[in-house]
Coordinates of C-alpha atoms and ligand atoms in Angstrom, one line a residue:
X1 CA 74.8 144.5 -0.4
X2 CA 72.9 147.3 1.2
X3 CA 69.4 147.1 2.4
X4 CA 66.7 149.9 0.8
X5 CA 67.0 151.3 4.2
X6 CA 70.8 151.1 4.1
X7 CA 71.0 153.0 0.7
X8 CA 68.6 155.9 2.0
X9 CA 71.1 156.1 5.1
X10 CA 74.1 156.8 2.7
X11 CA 72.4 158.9 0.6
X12 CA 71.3 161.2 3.9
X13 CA 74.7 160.5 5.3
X14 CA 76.7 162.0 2.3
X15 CA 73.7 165.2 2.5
X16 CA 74.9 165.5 5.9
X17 CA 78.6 164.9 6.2
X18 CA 79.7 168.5 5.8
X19 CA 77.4 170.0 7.9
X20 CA 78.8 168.0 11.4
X21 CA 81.7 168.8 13.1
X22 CA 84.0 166.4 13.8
X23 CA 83.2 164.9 17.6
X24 CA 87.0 164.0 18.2
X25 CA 87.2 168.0 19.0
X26 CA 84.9 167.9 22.0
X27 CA 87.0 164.6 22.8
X28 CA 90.8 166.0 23.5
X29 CA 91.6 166.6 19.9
X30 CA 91.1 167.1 16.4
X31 CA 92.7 164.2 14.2
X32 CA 94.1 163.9 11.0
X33 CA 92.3 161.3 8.4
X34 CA 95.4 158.9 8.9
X35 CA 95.4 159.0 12.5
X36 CA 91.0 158.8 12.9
X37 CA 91.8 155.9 10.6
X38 CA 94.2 154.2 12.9
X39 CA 92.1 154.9 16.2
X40 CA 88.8 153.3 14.4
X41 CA 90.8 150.2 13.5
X42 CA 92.2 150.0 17.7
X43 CA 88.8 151.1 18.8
X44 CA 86.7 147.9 17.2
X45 CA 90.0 145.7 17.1
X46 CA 89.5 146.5 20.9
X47 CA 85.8 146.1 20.9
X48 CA 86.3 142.5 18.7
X49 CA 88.2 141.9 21.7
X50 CA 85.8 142.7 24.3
X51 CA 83.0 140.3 22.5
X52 CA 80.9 143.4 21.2
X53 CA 80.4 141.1 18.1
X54 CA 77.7 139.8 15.9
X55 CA 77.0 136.9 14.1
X56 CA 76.7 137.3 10.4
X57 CA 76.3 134.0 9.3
X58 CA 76.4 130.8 10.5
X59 CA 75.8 126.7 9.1
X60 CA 75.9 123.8 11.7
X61 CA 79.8 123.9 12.7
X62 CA 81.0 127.4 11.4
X63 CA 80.4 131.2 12.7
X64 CA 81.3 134.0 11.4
X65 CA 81.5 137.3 13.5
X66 CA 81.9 140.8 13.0
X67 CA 82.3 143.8 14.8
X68 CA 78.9 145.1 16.3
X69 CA 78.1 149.0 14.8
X70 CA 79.5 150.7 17.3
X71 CA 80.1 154.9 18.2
X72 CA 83.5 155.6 18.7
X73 CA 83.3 157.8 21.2
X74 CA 80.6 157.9 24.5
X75 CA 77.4 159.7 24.2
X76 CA 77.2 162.7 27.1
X77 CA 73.9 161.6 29.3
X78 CA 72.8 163.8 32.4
X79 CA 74.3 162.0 35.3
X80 CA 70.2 162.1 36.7
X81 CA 68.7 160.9 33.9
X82 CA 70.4 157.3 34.4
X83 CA 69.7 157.5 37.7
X84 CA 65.9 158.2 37.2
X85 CA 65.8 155.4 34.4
X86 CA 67.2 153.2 37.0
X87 CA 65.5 153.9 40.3
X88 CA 61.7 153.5 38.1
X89 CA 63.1 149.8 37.2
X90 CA 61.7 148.4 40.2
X91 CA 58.1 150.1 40.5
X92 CA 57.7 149.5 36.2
X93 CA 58.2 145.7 36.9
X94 CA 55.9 145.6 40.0
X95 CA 53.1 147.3 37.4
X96 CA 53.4 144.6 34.8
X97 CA 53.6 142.1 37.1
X98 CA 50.4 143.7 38.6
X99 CA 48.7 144.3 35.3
X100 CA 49.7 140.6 34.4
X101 CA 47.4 139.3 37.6
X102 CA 44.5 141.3 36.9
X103 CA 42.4 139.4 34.3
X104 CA 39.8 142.0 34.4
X105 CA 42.1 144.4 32.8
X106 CA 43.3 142.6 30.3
X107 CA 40.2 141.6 29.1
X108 CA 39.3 145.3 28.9
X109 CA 42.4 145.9 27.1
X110 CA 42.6 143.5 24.5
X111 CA 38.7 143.0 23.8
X112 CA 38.7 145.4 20.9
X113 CA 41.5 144.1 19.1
X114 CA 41.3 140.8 19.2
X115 CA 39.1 140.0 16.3
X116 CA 40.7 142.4 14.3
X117 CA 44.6 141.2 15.4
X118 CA 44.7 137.3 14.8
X119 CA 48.4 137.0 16.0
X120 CA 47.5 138.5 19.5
X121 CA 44.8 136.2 19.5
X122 CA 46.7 133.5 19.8
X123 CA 49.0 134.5 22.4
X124 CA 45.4 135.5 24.5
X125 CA 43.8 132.0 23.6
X126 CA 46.8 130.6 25.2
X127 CA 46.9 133.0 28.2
X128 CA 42.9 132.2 28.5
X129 CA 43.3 127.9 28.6
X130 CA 46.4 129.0 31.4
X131 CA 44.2 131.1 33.9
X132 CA 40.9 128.9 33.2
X133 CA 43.0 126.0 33.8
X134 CA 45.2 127.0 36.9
X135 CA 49.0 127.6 36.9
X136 CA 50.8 124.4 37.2
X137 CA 53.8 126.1 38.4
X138 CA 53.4 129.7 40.3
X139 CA 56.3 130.5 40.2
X140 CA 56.6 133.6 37.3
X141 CA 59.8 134.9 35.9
X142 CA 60.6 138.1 34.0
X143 CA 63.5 139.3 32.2
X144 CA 62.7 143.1 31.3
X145 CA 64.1 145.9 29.3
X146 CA 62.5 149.2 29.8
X147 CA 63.7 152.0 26.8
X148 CA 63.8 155.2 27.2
X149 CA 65.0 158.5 24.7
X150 CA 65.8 161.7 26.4
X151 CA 63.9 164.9 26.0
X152 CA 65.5 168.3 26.6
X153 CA 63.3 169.9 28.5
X154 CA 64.6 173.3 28.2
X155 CA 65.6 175.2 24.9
X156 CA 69.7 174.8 25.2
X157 CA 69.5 171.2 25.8
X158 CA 71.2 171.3 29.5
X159 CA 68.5 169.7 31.2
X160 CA 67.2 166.5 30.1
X161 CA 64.2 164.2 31.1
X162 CA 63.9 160.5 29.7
X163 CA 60.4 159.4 27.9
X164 CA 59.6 156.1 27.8
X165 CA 59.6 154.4 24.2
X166 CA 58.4 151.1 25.7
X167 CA 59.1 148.0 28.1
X168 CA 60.0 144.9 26.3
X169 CA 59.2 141.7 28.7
X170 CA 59.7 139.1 25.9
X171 CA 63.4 138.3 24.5
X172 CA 64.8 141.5 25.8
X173 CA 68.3 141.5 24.1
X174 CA 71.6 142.8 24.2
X175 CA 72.9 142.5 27.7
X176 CA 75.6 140.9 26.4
X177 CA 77.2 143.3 24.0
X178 CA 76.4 146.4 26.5
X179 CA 78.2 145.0 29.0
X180 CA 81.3 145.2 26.3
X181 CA 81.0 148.8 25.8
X182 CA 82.6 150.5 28.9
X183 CA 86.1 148.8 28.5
X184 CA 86.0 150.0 24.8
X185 CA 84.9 153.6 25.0
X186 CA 87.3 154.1 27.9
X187 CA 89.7 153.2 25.8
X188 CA 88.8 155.5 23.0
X189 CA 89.0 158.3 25.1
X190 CA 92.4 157.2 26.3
X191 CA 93.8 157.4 23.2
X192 CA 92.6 160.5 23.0
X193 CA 94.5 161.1 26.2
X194 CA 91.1 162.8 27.4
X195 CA 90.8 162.8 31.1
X196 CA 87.5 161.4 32.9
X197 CA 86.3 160.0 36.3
X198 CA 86.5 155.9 35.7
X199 CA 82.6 156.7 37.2
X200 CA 81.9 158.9 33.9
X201 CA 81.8 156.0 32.5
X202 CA 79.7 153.6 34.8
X203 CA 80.1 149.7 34.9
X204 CA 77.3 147.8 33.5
X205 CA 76.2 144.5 35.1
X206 CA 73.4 143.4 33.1
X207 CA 74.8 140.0 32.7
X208 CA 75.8 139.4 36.3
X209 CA 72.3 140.7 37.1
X210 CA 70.0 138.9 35.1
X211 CA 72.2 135.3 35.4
X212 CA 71.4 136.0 38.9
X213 CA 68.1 136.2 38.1
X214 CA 68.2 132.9 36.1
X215 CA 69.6 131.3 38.6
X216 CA 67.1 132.1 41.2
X217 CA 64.7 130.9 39.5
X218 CA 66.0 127.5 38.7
X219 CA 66.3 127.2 42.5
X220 CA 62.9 127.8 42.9
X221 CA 62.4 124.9 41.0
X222 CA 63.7 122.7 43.4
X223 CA 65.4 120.3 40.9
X224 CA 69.0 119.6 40.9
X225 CA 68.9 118.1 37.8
X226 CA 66.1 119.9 35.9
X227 CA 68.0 122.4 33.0
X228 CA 67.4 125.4 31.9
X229 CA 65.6 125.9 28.3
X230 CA 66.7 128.6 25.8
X231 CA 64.3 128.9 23.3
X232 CA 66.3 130.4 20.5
X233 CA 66.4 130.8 17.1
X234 CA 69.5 129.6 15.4
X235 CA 71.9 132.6 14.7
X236 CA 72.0 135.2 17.3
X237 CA 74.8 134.9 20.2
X238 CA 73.8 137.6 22.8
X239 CA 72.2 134.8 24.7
X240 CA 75.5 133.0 25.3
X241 CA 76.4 135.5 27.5
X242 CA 73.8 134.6 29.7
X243 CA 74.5 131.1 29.5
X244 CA 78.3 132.1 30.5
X245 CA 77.0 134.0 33.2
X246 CA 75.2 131.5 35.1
X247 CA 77.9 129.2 34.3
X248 CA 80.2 131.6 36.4
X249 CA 77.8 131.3 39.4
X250 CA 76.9 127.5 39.3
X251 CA 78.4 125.3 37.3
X252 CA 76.0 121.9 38.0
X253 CA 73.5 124.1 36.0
X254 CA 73.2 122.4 32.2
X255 CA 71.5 124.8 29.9
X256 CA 70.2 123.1 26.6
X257 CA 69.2 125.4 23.5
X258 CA 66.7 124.7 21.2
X259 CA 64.5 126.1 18.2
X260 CA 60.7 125.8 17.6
X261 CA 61.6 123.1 14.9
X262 CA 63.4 121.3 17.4
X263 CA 61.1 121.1 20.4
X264 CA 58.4 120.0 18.2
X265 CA 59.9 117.0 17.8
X266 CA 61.6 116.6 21.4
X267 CA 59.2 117.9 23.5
X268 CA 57.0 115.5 25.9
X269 CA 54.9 115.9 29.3
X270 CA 56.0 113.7 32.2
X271 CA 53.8 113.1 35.6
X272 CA 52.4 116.5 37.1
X273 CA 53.2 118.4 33.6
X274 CA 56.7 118.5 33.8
X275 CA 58.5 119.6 30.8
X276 CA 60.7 117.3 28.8
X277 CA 63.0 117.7 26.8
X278 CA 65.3 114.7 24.6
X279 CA 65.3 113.3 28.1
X280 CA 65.4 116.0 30.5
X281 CA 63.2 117.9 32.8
X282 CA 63.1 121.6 31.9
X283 CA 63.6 123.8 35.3
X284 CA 63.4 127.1 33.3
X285 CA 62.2 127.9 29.7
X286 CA 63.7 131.1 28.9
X287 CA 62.1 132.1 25.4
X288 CA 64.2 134.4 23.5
X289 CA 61.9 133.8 20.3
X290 CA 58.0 133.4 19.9
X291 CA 57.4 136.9 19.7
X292 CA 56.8 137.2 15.5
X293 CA 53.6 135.6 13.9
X294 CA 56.4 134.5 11.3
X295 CA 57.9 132.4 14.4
X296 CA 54.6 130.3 14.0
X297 CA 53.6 129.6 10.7
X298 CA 51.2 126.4 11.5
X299 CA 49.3 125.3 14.1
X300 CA 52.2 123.2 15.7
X301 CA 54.1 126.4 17.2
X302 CA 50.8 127.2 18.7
X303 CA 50.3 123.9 19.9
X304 CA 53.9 123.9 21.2
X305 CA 53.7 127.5 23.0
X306 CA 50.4 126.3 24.9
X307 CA 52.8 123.0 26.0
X308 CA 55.1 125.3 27.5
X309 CA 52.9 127.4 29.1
X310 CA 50.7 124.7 30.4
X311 CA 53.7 122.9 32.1
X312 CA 55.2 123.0 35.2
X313 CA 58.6 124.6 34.2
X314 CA 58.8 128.3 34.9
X315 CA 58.0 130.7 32.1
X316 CA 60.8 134.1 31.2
X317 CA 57.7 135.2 30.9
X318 CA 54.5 133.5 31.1
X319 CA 52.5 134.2 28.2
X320 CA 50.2 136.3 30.3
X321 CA 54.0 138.9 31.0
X322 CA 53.9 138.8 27.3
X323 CA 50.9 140.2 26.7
X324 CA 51.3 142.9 30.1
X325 CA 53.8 143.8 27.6
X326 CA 52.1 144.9 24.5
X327 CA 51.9 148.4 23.3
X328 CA 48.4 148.7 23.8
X329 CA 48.5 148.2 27.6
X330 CA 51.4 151.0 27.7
X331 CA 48.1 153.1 26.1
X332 CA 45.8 152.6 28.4
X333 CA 48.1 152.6 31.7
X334 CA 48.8 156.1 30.3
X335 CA 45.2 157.0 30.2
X336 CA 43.5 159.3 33.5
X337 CA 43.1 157.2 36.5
X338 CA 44.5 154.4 35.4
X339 CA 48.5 153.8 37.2
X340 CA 46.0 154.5 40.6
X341 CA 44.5 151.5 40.0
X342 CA 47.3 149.4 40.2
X343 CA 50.0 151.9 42.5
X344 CA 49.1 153.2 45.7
X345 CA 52.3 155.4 46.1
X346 CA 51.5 159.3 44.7
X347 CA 55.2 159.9 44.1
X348 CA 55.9 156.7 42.2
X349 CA 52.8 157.5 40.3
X350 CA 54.1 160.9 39.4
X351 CA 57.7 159.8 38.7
X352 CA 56.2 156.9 36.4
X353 CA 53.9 159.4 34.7
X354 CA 56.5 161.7 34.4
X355 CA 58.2 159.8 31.6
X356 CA 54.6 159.1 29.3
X357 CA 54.4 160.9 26.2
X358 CA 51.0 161.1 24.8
X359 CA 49.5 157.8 23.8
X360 CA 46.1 157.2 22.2
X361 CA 43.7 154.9 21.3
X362 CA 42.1 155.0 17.8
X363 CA 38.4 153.6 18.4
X364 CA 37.6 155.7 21.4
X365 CA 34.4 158.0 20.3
X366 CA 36.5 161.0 20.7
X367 CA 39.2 159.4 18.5
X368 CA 38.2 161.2 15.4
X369 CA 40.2 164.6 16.3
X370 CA 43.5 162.9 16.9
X371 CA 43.5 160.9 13.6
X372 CA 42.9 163.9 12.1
X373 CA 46.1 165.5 13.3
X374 CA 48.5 162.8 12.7
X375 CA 46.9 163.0 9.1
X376 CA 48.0 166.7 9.1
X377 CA 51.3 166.1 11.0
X378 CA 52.5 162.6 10.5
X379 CA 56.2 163.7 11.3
X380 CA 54.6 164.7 15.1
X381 CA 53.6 160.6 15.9
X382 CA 54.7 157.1 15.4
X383 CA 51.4 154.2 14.8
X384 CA 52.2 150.9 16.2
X385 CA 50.8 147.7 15.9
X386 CA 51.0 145.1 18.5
X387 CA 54.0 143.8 17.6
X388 CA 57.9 143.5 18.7
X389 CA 61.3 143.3 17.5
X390 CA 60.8 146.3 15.2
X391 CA 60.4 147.0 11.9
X392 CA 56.3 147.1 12.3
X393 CA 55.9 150.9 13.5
X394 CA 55.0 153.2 11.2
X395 CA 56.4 157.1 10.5
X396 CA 56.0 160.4 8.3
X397 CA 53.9 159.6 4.8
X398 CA 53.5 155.3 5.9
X399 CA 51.6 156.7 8.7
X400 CA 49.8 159.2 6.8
X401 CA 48.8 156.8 4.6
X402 CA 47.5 153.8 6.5
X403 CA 45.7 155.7 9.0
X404 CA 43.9 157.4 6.2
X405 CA 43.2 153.3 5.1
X406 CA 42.3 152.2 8.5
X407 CA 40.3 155.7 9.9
X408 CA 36.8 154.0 9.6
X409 CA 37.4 150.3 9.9
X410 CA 37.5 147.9 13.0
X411 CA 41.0 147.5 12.4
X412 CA 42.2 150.6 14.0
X413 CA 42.2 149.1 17.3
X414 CA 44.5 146.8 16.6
X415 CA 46.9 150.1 16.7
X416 CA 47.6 152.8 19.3
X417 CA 49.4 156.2 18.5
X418 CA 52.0 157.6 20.1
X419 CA 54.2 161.0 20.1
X420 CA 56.9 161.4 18.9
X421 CA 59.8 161.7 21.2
X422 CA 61.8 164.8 20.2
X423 CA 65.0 163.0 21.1
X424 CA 68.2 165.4 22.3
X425 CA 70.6 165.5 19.5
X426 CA 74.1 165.8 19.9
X427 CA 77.2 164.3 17.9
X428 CA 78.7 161.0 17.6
X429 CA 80.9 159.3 14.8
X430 CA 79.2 155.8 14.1
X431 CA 81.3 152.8 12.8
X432 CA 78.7 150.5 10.6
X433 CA 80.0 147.8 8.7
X434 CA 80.1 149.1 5.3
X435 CA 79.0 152.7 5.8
X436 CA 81.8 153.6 6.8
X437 CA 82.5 156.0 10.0
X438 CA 80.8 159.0 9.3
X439 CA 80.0 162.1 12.2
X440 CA 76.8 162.2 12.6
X441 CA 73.9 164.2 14.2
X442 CA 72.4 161.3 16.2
X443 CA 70.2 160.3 18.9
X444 CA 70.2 158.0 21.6
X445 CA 68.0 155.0 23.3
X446 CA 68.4 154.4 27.0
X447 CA 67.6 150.7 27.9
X448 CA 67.2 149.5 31.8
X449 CA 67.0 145.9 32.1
X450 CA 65.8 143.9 35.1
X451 CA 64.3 141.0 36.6
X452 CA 61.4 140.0 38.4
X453 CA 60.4 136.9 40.1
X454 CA 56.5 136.5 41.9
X455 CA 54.0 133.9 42.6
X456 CA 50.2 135.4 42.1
X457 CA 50.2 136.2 45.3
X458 CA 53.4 138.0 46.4
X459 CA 56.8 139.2 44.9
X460 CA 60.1 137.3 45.4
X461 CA 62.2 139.2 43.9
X462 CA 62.4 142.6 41.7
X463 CA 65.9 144.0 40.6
X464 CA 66.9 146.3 38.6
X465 CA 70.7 145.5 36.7
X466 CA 72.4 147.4 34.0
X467 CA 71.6 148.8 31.2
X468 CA 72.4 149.2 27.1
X469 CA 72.6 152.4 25.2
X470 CA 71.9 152.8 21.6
X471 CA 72.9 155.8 18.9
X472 CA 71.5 156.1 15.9
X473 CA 71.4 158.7 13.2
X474 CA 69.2 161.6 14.3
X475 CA 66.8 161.1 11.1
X476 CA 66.4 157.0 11.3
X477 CA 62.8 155.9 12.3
X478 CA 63.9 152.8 13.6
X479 CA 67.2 151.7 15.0
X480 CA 68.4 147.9 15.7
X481 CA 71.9 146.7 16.8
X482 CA 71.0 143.4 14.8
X483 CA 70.2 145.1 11.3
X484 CA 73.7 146.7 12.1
X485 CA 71.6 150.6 12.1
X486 CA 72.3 151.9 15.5
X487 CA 75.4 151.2 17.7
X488 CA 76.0 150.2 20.3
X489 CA 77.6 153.1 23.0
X490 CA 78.4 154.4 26.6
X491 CA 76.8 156.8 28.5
X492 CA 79.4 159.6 29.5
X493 CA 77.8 161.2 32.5
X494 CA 78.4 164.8 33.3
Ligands
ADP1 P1 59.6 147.3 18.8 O1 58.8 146.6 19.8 O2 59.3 146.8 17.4 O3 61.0 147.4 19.1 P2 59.4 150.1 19.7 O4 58.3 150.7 20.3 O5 60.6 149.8 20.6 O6 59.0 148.8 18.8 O7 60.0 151.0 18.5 C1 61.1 150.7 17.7 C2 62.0 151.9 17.6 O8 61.3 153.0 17.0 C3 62.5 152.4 18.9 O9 63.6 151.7 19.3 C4 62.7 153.9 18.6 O10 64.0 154.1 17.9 C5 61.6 154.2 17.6 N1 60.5 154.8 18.3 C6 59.4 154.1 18.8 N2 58.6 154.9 19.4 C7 59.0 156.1 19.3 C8 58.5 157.4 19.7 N3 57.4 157.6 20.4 N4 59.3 158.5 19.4 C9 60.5 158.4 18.7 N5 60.9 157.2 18.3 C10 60.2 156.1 18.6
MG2 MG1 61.7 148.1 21.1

């Protein structure tokens, strides 16, 4: 069964099919339907192969997988683009983790919206009971994923500059499944006996990276017996991949999974708030859900989040990370002045400016004119609320039509505005499950990941490791490897 968003897809997808020329041409060789048939069924037999799966269902003692949406061929990428995305890793995770210590400018960030944003309230009356209370543990992990869409920034497209869509520091997925991609989309163009530089295509190790950082951090610890938390909920297998990964490095480390439901029950305190678990002391809670007010829908997950946070196992990421990670922050650090107060460096300043597009607040006093304009030109700006793991943003007439709703009210600053990135375009052939394997006019979403470890007063550790790149279909708002709409793909770098 198709999803309303699924069916507009088609319907676009048949509007377009005979305008797009087939991308095996720019890839060796045109192919006939029998033999573009046989290379898709190799291609994500070969990507089945490689784990670039995902779960569809799952009960207690059965899984079944399927092939991840994936391109069949690699997306062309700027060979400096990468590297730019790559090299900014470090100083973005040095600014959250700087913005995340200041408590004076988080207070001036989220003042307005809290009593209009009862969700992010409850994150900051956690984060609040933390810092009045003390850290027990000061030790802070982060696990980050800094996206990025590239803009051409001349008319024929050659030269391209990557804008930052936003950087995720809670439950940053898909590590996993990128890591997959290389092997397969080498092998695509093999088949297509097209020659490239193995370097064209380069290797990705986010897994070995951020396992490295998990690992770290359960030394920190100090703890040989303490395990390592994944908060989880209960169908999504990208995680494993982690869990293999620090496996690979050091087997003595157990890593238990749990849900919210779960830990409710099984969670206790021990002497100096250490963190409990059906028995064992928790080294590491690595939260890979808690970021929806649908994850919390009493009290209790409240309650339990604050436990967490309040013990003395180390947070990926403390709740105060979390909130250095909401959109509105990414408004204001793009407002005059404002980088300088946490970056000395002018060049790093520049460089991290250099990839902002416009963001805005909506209840500055000046606010008026630029609500006025996305009113005029909706299709120009996405509005986004405070939330992650997408579906919340809002484009084209929805936009239109709330932020003629919410123009006056208090609630307004519970949003921010952003340009739209005019993405490159270029060609791809996308194989969905069920919408078969169309050429398509798409765009694509650069991801960095990286890790960061700090106490308040100095920084441990800051690395930047792999990334994941996703294509979509140049008209989608909103992509997501999980709802199967964009694919996962390789950079081919020319
Ligand atoms: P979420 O936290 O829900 O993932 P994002 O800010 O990452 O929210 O937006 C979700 C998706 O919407 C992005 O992956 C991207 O495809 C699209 N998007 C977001 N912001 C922009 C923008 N400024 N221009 C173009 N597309 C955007
Ligand atoms: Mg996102």
């Amino acid at each position: 069964m198709y999803s309303d968003v699924q069916k507009d897809d088609l319907k676009r997808r048949n509007a377009d099919m005979s305008r797009v020329k087939p991308v095996e041409e720019d890839y060796g060789k045109p192919l006939t339907p029998e033999r573009l048939d046989e290379m898709i069924q190799r291609v994500t037999g070969w990507a089945l192969l490689n784990g670039a799966q995902r779960k569809i269902t799952a009960t207690e003692f059965r899984e079944r997988v399927e092939p991840v949406a994936i391109t069949l061929f690699p997306s062309i990428l700027p060979v400096d683009v990468l590297r730019k995305a790559k090299s900014l890793q470090t100083s973005f995770q040095t600014l959250i983790y700087k913005v995340a210590n200041d408590h004076e400018f988080m207070k001036e960030c989220f003042s307005g919206l809290l009593s209009v944003d009862a969700f992010t309230k409850q994150l900051w009356d956690i984060y609040e009971t933390v810092t009045n209370e003390g850290p027990a543990q000061e030790v802070s992990f982060t696990i980050t994923r800094n996206d990025f869409m590239m803009e051409s920034t001349e008319e024929d497209g050659a030269k391209q500059d990557c804008k930052q869509v936003e950087i995720n520091t809670f439950a940053a997925s898909g590590c996993g499944v990128a890591n997959s991609m290389v092997d397969v989309h080498r092998y695509s163009l093999s088949l297509q006996d097209f020659p490239f530089e193995e370097e064209q295509l380069p290797e990705n190790n986010s897994i070995d990276g951020l396992a490295q950082g998990l690992v770290k951090a359960w030394q920190l610890y100090k703890n040989k017996r303490a395990v390592i938390l994944f908060v989880v909920e209960p169908c999504t297998p990208d995680h494993r991949w982690l869990e293999r990964g620090v496996y690979r490095l050091d087997r003595s480390i157990k890593v238990i999974y749990r849900t919210f439901p779960q830990l409710i029950i099984q969670m206790s305190f021990g002497e100096n708030r250490k963190l409990i678990v059906d028995g064992a002391e928790v080294a590491v809670v690595y939260y890979r859900y808690g970021y929806a007010p649908k994850h919390y829908p009493t009290d209790a997950e409240f309650k339990l989040r604050l436990g967490m946070e309040r013990s003395r196992a180390i947070k990926c990421p403390t709740v105060a990370v979390h909130l250095a990670g909401c959109k509105k922050i990414q408004q204001v650090l793009a407002e005059p002045g404002v980088l300088e107060r946490f970056i000395d460096d002018t060049d790093v300043i520049k460089d991290i400016r250099s990839t902002f597009v416009g963001l805005y607040r909506l209840d500055a006093k000046d606010s008026s004119k630029i609500i006025t304009q996305a009113i005029q030109t909706p299709e120009r700006f996405v509005l986004k609320p405070q939330r992650e793991g997408g579906g919340s943003n809002l484009f084209g007439d929805d936009l239109r039509n709330y932020l003629e709703e919410i123009k006056e009210s208090p609630e307004r600053s519970a949003w921010i505005l952003m340009d739209r990135i005019q993405a490159t375009r270029h060609r791809n052939r996308l194989i969905r499950a069920g919408l078969g394997s169309e050429c398509r006019n798409v765009v694509s979403e650069l991801g960095i990941f990286g890790f960061h470890i700090s106490t308040p007063t100095s920084e441990l550790e800051n690395i930047e490791c792999g990334y994941l790149i996703r294509t979509k279909p140049e008209e989608a708002n909103e992509g997501g490897l999980c709802k199967g709409l964009s694919c996962l793909d390789t950079p081919f770098l020319v």
